[in-house]
Amino acid sequence: MDSEHSFGSDDETDIARVRSGDVDAFEGLIDRHKQHVARVISRNVPPAQVEELAHETFVAAYTSLPSYRPTHPFEHWLTRIALRACSEFWRREYRDRDRRSVTLEEAPPAASVADEESQRELLAWALDQLELENRQVITLVYFEDLSVKEAAELLGWSQAKVKVRTFRARKLLREILERALPELRNES
Amino acid sequence: MNDSREPEERLAAARRNAPALELSDSWKAGVMQSVREQPVPVVSPSYFEHSVRRAAMAAAVLALLAIGFCVSAGIGATNELYMLVSSAPESLLELALVF
């Protein structure tokens, strides 16, 4: 997980000020952590959604500030809120979709994986082929490096379900990628 | 290229390097506007404080019940307590408040 910004007295001071009614002190928290939040969200949703979800994340952080405990770094706590916002975004996205079973009727976005941009597009396309629960769990556990316990708390699942789903989702994702681009398999 | 990693592992590395959008000052102004529309976040008592309060309440209730039982059964209670309660029943309430 990224940890470019240090946490500590500045965050705690601003949090204490906000809790005592000084709303402007929240700007300090935004300034220190907005790029971290943008990075987390950018990894998980289309670029057009980043600003809105970052906005949602900070407003949710503000209203949830009384529940924050300094036993954990503020940035980690904020990351959970950002990931929850991403998860909610995909839940909304999938709600009205008539999810098809995994087929490759739609072509993958790039014919090769020569550069990182193409790789990211291919991965986004492959994730889009997954059902919502598979997508959520593999994103949190495998891509965001959350522990099984943390993912279970975030998703409201049992830890056993997270483990089983992660294994299944990763296997499915690999199959999708290999079928889309056989050269990926040949290279390994 | 001879990469021994699984396909999703290779693509995950590219995903981690995804460039992040720069959030502008106007974006921050929008967030602060939304924040100002929210009620000021008030710190609620912690779970520990809740637990201590609950335990104190339960202890007070149990003490009250025990005193009531002792008084009604005429056993175990000290003479002073019995006299106090019989002469001024309202003092039982005061005693409970002290607990």
CSV table of N, CA, C and O in Angstrom, one decimal, chain B residues 8-93:
chain,number,residue,atom,x,y,z
B,8,GLU,N,-1.9,-12.6,-14.7
B,8,GLU,CA,-2.5,-11.5,-13.9
B,8,GLU,C,-1.5,-10.8,-13.0
B,8,GLU,O,-1.7,-9.7,-12.7
B,9,GLU,N,-0.4,-11.5,-12.7
B,9,GLU,CA,0.6,-10.9,-11.9
B,9,GLU,C,1.4,-9.9,-12.7
B,9,GLU,O,1.7,-8.8,-12.2
B,10,ARG,N,1.6,-10.2,-13.9
B,10,ARG,CA,2.3,-9.2,-14.8
B,10,ARG,C,1.5,-8.0,-15.0
B,10,ARG,O,2.0,-6.9,-15.0
B,11,LEU,N,0.2,-8.2,-15.2
B,11,LEU,CA,-0.7,-7.0,-15.5
B,11,LEU,C,-0.9,-6.2,-14.2
B,11,LEU,O,-1.1,-5.0,-14.3
B,12,ALA,N,-0.9,-6.9,-13.1
B,12,ALA,CA,-1.1,-6.2,-11.8
B,12,ALA,C,0.0,-5.2,-11.6
B,12,ALA,O,-0.2,-4.1,-11.0
B,13,ALA,N,1.2,-5.5,-12.0
B,13,ALA,CA,2.3,-4.6,-11.8
B,13,ALA,C,2.1,-3.3,-12.6
B,13,ALA,O,2.3,-2.2,-12.1
B,14,ALA,N,1.5,-3.5,-13.8
B,14,ALA,CA,1.2,-2.3,-14.6
B,14,ALA,C,0.1,-1.5,-13.9
B,14,ALA,O,0.1,-0.2,-13.9
B,15,ARG,N,-0.8,-2.2,-13.3
B,15,ARG,CA,-1.9,-1.5,-12.6
B,15,ARG,C,-1.4,-0.7,-11.5
B,15,ARG,O,-1.9,0.4,-11.2
B,16,ARG,N,-0.5,-1.2,-10.7
B,16,ARG,CA,0.0,-0.5,-9.6
B,16,ARG,C,0.7,0.8,-10.0
B,16,ARG,O,0.8,1.8,-9.2
B,17,ASN,N,1.2,0.8,-11.2
B,17,ASN,CA,2.0,2.0,-11.7
B,17,ASN,C,1.0,3.0,-12.4
B,17,ASN,O,1.5,3.9,-13.1
B,18,ALA,N,-0.2,2.8,-12.3
B,18,ALA,CA,-1.2,3.6,-13.1
B,18,ALA,C,-1.0,5.1,-12.6
B,18,ALA,O,-1.0,5.3,-11.4
B,19,PRO,N,-1.0,6.0,-13.5
B,19,PRO,CA,-0.9,7.4,-13.1
B,19,PRO,C,-2.2,7.9,-12.4
B,19,PRO,O,-3.2,7.5,-12.8
B,20,ALA,N,-2.0,8.7,-11.3
B,20,ALA,CA,-3.2,9.2,-10.6
B,20,ALA,C,-3.5,10.6,-11.1
B,20,ALA,O,-2.7,11.4,-11.5
B,21,LEU,N,-4.8,10.8,-11.2
B,21,LEU,CA,-5.3,12.1,-11.6
B,21,LEU,C,-4.9,13.2,-10.5
B,21,LEU,O,-4.9,12.9,-9.3
B,22,GLU,N,-4.5,14.3,-11.0
B,22,GLU,CA,-4.2,15.4,-10.1
B,22,GLU,C,-5.5,16.1,-9.6
B,22,GLU,O,-6.3,16.5,-10.5
B,23,LEU,N,-5.7,16.2,-8.4
B,23,LEU,CA,-6.9,16.8,-7.9
B,23,LEU,C,-6.7,18.3,-7.7
B,23,LEU,O,-5.8,18.7,-7.0
B,24,SER,N,-7.5,19.1,-8.3
B,24,SER,CA,-7.3,20.5,-8.4
B,24,SER,C,-7.8,21.3,-7.2
B,24,SER,O,-8.5,20.7,-6.3
B,25,ASP,N,-7.5,22.6,-7.1
B,25,ASP,CA,-8.0,23.4,-6.0
B,25,ASP,C,-9.5,23.6,-6.1
B,25,ASP,O,-10.1,23.7,-5.0
B,26,SER,N,-10.0,23.6,-7.3
B,26,SER,CA,-11.5,23.7,-7.4
B,26,SER,C,-12.2,22.5,-6.9
B,26,SER,O,-13.2,22.5,-6.3
B,27,TRP,N,-11.5,21.3,-7.1
B,27,TRP,CA,-12.0,20.1,-6.6
B,27,TRP,C,-12.1,20.2,-5.1
B,27,TRP,O,-13.1,19.8,-4.4
B,28,LYS,N,-11.0,20.7,-4.5
B,28,LYS,CA,-10.9,20.8,-3.0
B,28,LYS,C,-12.0,21.7,-2.5
B,28,LYS,O,-12.6,21.5,-1.5
B,29,ALA,N,-12.2,22.8,-3.2
B,29,ALA,CA,-13.2,23.8,-2.8
B,29,ALA,C,-14.6,23.1,-2.8
B,29,ALA,O,-15.4,23.4,-1.9
B,30,GLY,N,-14.8,22.3,-3.8
B,30,GLY,CA,-16.1,21.5,-3.8
B,30,GLY,C,-16.2,20.6,-2.6
B,30,GLY,O,-17.3,20.5,-2.0
B,31,VAL,N,-15.2,19.9,-2.2
B,31,VAL,CA,-15.2,19.0,-1.1
B,31,VAL,C,-15.5,19.8,0.2
B,31,VAL,O,-16.4,19.5,1.0
B,32,MET,N,-14.8,21.0,0.3
B,32,MET,CA,-15.0,21.8,1.6
B,32,MET,C,-16.4,22.3,1.6
B,32,MET,O,-16.9,22.4,2.7
B,33,GLN,N,-16.9,22.6,0.5
B,33,GLN,CA,-18.3,23.1,0.5
B,33,GLN,C,-19.3,22.0,1.0
B,33,GLN,O,-20.2,22.3,1.8
B,34,SER,N,-19.1,20.8,0.5
B,34,SER,CA,-19.9,19.7,0.9
B,34,SER,C,-19.7,19.4,2.4
B,34,SER,O,-20.6,19.1,3.2
B,35,VAL,N,-18.4,19.5,2.9
B,35,VAL,CA,-18.1,19.3,4.3
B,35,VAL,C,-18.8,20.3,5.2
B,35,VAL,O,-19.4,19.9,6.2
B,36,ARG,N,-18.8,21.5,4.7
B,36,ARG,CA,-19.5,22.6,5.6
B,36,ARG,C,-21.0,22.3,5.7
B,36,ARG,O,-21.6,22.9,6.6
B,37,GLU,N,-21.5,21.6,4.7
B,37,GLU,CA,-23.0,21.3,4.8
B,37,GLU,C,-23.3,20.2,5.8
B,37,GLU,O,-24.5,19.9,6.1
B,38,GLN,N,-22.3,19.5,6.2
B,38,GLN,CA,-22.5,18.4,7.1
B,38,GLN,C,-22.5,18.9,8.6
B,38,GLN,O,-21.8,19.9,8.9
B,39,PRO,N,-23.1,18.2,9.5
B,39,PRO,CA,-23.0,18.5,10.9
B,39,PRO,C,-21.6,18.3,11.4
B,39,PRO,O,-20.9,17.4,10.9
B,40,VAL,N,-21.2,19.1,12.4
B,40,VAL,CA,-19.8,19.0,12.9
B,40,VAL,C,-19.7,17.6,13.5
B,40,VAL,O,-20.6,17.1,14.3
B,41,PRO,N,-18.6,16.8,13.2
B,41,PRO,CA,-18.5,15.5,13.7
B,41,PRO,C,-18.2,15.5,15.2
B,41,PRO,O,-17.2,16.1,15.6
B,42,VAL,N,-19.1,15.0,16.0
B,42,VAL,CA,-18.9,15.0,17.4
B,42,VAL,C,-18.4,13.6,17.9
B,42,VAL,O,-18.8,12.6,17.4
B,43,VAL,N,-17.4,13.7,18.7
B,43,VAL,CA,-16.8,12.4,19.2
B,43,VAL,C,-17.8,11.7,20.2
B,43,VAL,O,-18.2,12.3,21.2
B,44,SER,N,-18.2,10.5,19.8
B,44,SER,CA,-19.0,9.8,20.7
B,44,SER,C,-18.2,9.0,21.7
B,44,SER,O,-17.0,8.7,21.4
B,45,PRO,N,-18.8,8.6,22.8
B,45,PRO,CA,-18.0,7.8,23.8
B,45,PRO,C,-17.5,6.6,23.1
B,45,PRO,O,-18.1,6.0,22.3
B,46,SER,N,-16.3,6.2,23.5
B,46,SER,CA,-15.7,5.0,22.9
B,46,SER,C,-16.4,3.7,23.4
B,46,SER,O,-17.2,3.8,24.3
B,47,TYR,N,-16.1,2.6,22.8
B,47,TYR,CA,-16.7,1.4,23.2
B,47,TYR,C,-16.3,1.1,24.6
B,47,TYR,O,-17.2,0.6,25.4
B,48,PHE,N,-15.1,1.4,25.0
B,48,PHE,CA,-14.6,1.1,26.4
B,48,PHE,C,-15.5,1.9,27.4
B,48,PHE,O,-15.9,1.4,28.4
B,49,GLU,N,-15.7,3.2,27.0
B,49,GLU,CA,-16.4,4.1,27.9
B,49,GLU,C,-17.9,3.6,28.0
B,49,GLU,O,-18.5,3.5,29.1
B,50,HIS,N,-18.4,3.1,26.9
B,50,HIS,CA,-19.8,2.5,26.9
B,50,HIS,C,-19.8,1.3,27.8
B,50,HIS,O,-20.7,1.2,28.6
B,51,SER,N,-18.8,0.5,27.7
B,51,SER,CA,-18.7,-0.7,28.5
B,51,SER,C,-18.7,-0.4,30.0
B,51,SER,O,-19.3,-1.0,30.8
B,52,VAL,N,-17.8,0.5,30.4
B,52,VAL,CA,-17.6,0.9,31.8
B,52,VAL,C,-19.0,1.4,32.3
B,52,VAL,O,-19.4,1.1,33.4
B,53,ARG,N,-19.6,2.3,31.5
B,53,ARG,CA,-20.9,2.8,32.0
B,53,ARG,C,-21.9,1.7,32.2
B,53,ARG,O,-22.7,1.7,33.2
B,54,ARG,N,-22.0,0.8,31.2
B,54,ARG,CA,-22.9,-0.3,31.3
B,54,ARG,C,-22.7,-1.1,32.6
B,54,ARG,O,-23.6,-1.5,33.3
B,55,ALA,N,-21.4,-1.4,32.8
B,55,ALA,CA,-21.0,-2.2,34.0
B,55,ALA,C,-21.4,-1.5,35.2
B,55,ALA,O,-21.9,-2.1,36.2
B,56,ALA,N,-21.2,-0.2,35.3
B,56,ALA,CA,-21.5,0.6,36.5
B,56,ALA,C,-23.0,0.5,36.8
B,56,ALA,O,-23.4,0.4,37.9
B,57,MET,N,-23.7,0.7,35.7
B,57,MET,CA,-25.2,0.7,35.8
B,57,MET,C,-25.7,-0.7,36.3
B,57,MET,O,-26.5,-0.8,37.2
B,58,ALA,N,-25.1,-1.8,35.7
B,58,ALA,CA,-25.5,-3.1,36.1
B,58,ALA,C,-25.1,-3.4,37.6
B,58,ALA,O,-25.9,-3.9,38.3
B,59,ALA,N,-24.0,-2.9,38.0
B,59,ALA,CA,-23.6,-3.1,39.4
B,59,ALA,C,-24.5,-2.3,40.4
B,59,ALA,O,-24.9,-2.8,41.4
B,60,ALA,N,-24.9,-1.1,40.0
B,60,ALA,CA,-25.8,-0.3,40.8
B,60,ALA,C,-27.2,-1.1,40.9
B,60,ALA,O,-27.7,-1.1,42.0
B,61,VAL,N,-27.7,-1.6,39.8
B,61,VAL,CA,-28.9,-2.3,39.9
B,61,VAL,C,-28.8,-3.5,40.8
B,61,VAL,O,-29.7,-3.8,41.6
B,62,LEU,N,-27.8,-4.3,40.6
B,62,LEU,CA,-27.6,-5.5,41.4
B,62,LEU,C,-27.5,-5.2,42.9
B,62,LEU,O,-28.0,-5.9,43.7
B,63,ALA,N,-26.7,-4.1,43.2
B,63,ALA,CA,-26.6,-3.7,44.6
B,63,ALA,C,-28.0,-3.3,45.2
B,63,ALA,O,-28.3,-3.7,46.3
B,64,LEU,N,-28.7,-2.6,44.4
B,64,LEU,CA,-30.1,-2.2,44.9
B,64,LEU,C,-30.9,-3.5,45.1
B,64,LEU,O,-31.6,-3.5,46.1
B,65,LEU,N,-30.9,-4.4,44.2
B,65,LEU,CA,-31.6,-5.6,44.4
B,65,LEU,C,-31.2,-6.4,45.6
B,65,LEU,O,-32.0,-6.9,46.4
B,66,ALA,N,-29.9,-6.5,45.8
B,66,ALA,CA,-29.3,-7.2,47.0
B,66,ALA,C,-29.8,-6.5,48.3
B,66,ALA,O,-30.2,-7.2,49.2
B,67,ILE,N,-29.7,-5.2,48.3
B,67,ILE,CA,-30.1,-4.5,49.5
B,67,ILE,C,-31.6,-4.8,49.8
B,67,ILE,O,-32.1,-5.1,50.9
B,68,GLY,N,-32.4,-4.7,48.7
B,68,GLY,CA,-33.8,-4.9,48.8
B,68,GLY,C,-34.1,-6.3,49.3
B,68,GLY,O,-35.0,-6.5,50.2
B,69,PHE,N,-33.4,-7.3,48.8
B,69,PHE,CA,-33.6,-8.6,49.3
B,69,PHE,C,-33.2,-8.8,50.8
B,69,PHE,O,-34.0,-9.4,51.5
B,70,CYS,N,-32.1,-8.3,51.1
B,70,CYS,CA,-31.6,-8.4,52.5
B,70,CYS,C,-32.6,-7.7,53.5
B,70,CYS,O,-33.0,-8.3,54.5
B,71,VAL,N,-33.1,-6.6,53.1
B,71,VAL,CA,-34.0,-5.8,54.0
B,71,VAL,C,-35.3,-6.6,54.1
B,71,VAL,O,-35.8,-6.8,55.2
B,72,SER,N,-35.8,-7.1,53.0
B,72,SER,CA,-37.1,-7.8,53.0
B,72,SER,C,-37.0,-9.1,53.8
B,72,SER,O,-37.9,-9.6,54.4
B,73,ALA,N,-35.9,-9.8,53.6
B,73,ALA,CA,-35.7,-11.1,54.3
B,73,ALA,C,-35.3,-10.9,55.7
B,73,ALA,O,-35.3,-11.9,56.5
B,74,GLY,N,-34.8,-9.8,56.1
B,74,GLY,CA,-34.3,-9.6,57.4
B,74,GLY,C,-33.1,-10.3,57.8
B,74,GLY,O,-32.8,-10.5,58.9
B,75,ILE,N,-32.3,-10.6,56.8
B,75,ILE,CA,-31.1,-11.4,57.0
B,75,ILE,C,-29.9,-10.6,56.4
B,75,ILE,O,-30.1,-10.0,55.3
B,76,GLY,N,-28.8,-10.7,57.0
B,76,GLY,CA,-27.6,-10.2,56.4
B,76,GLY,C,-27.4,-8.7,56.4
B,76,GLY,O,-26.3,-8.2,56.5
B,77,ALA,N,-28.5,-7.9,56.5
B,77,ALA,CA,-28.3,-6.5,56.5
B,77,ALA,C,-27.9,-6.0,57.9
B,77,ALA,O,-28.3,-6.6,58.9
B,78,THR,N,-27.2,-5.0,58.0
B,78,THR,CA,-26.7,-4.5,59.3
B,78,THR,C,-27.9,-3.8,60.0
B,78,THR,O,-28.9,-3.4,59.3
B,79,ASN,N,-27.8,-3.7,61.2
B,79,ASN,CA,-28.9,-3.0,62.0
B,79,ASN,C,-29.0,-1.6,61.5
B,79,ASN,O,-30.1,-1.0,61.3
B,80,GLU,N,-27.8,-1.0,61.2
B,80,GLU,CA,-27.9,0.4,60.8
B,80,GLU,C,-28.6,0.6,59.5
B,80,GLU,O,-29.4,1.5,59.3
B,81,LEU,N,-28.3,-0.3,58.6
B,81,LEU,CA,-29.0,-0.2,57.3
B,81,LEU,C,-30.5,-0.4,57.5
B,81,LEU,O,-31.3,0.3,56.9
B,82,TYR,N,-30.8,-1.5,58.3
B,82,TYR,CA,-32.2,-1.7,58.5
B,82,TYR,C,-33.0,-0.5,59.1
B,82,TYR,O,-34.0,-0.1,58.6
B,83,MET,N,-32.3,0.1,60.1
B,83,MET,CA,-32.9,1.2,60.7
B,83,MET,C,-33.1,2.4,59.8
B,83,MET,O,-34.0,3.1,59.8
B,84,LEU,N,-32.0,2.6,59.0
B,84,LEU,CA,-32.0,3.7,58.1
B,84,LEU,C,-33.1,3.5,57.1
B,84,LEU,O,-33.9,4.5,56.8
B,85,VAL,N,-33.3,2.3,56.6
B,85,VAL,CA,-34.3,2.1,55.5
B,85,VAL,C,-35.7,2.2,56.1
B,85,VAL,O,-36.6,2.8,55.5
B,86,SER,N,-35.8,1.6,57.3
B,86,SER,CA,-37.2,1.5,57.8
B,86,SER,C,-37.6,2.9,58.3
B,86,SER,O,-38.8,3.3,58.2
B,87,SER,N,-36.7,3.7,58.8
B,87,SER,CA,-37.1,5.1,59.2
B,87,SER,C,-37.2,6.1,58.1
B,87,SER,O,-38.0,7.0,58.2
B,88,ALA,N,-36.5,5.8,57.0
B,88,ALA,CA,-36.6,6.8,55.9
B,88,ALA,C,-36.4,6.0,54.6
B,88,ALA,O,-35.3,5.9,54.1
B,89,PRO,N,-37.5,5.5,54.1
B,89,PRO,CA,-37.4,4.6,52.9
B,89,PRO,C,-36.8,5.4,51.7
B,89,PRO,O,-36.2,4.8,50.8
B,90,GLU,N,-37.0,6.7,51.7
B,90,GLU,CA,-36.5,7.5,50.5
B,90,GLU,C,-34.9,7.4,50.5
B,90,GLU,O,-34.3,7.7,49.5
B,91,SER,N,-34.4,7.1,51.7
B,91,SER,CA,-32.9,7.0,51.7
B,91,SER,C,-32.4,5.9,50.9
B,91,SER,O,-31.2,5.8,50.5
B,92,LEU,N,-33.2,4.9,50.7
B,92,LEU,CA,-32.8,3.8,49.8
B,92,LEU,C,-32.5,4.3,48.4
B,92,LEU,O,-31.5,3.8,47.8
B,93,LEU,N,-33.3,5.2,48.0
B,93,LEU,CA,-33.1,5.8,46.6
B,93,LEU,C,-31.7,6.6,46.6
B,93,LEU,O,-30.9,6.4,45.7
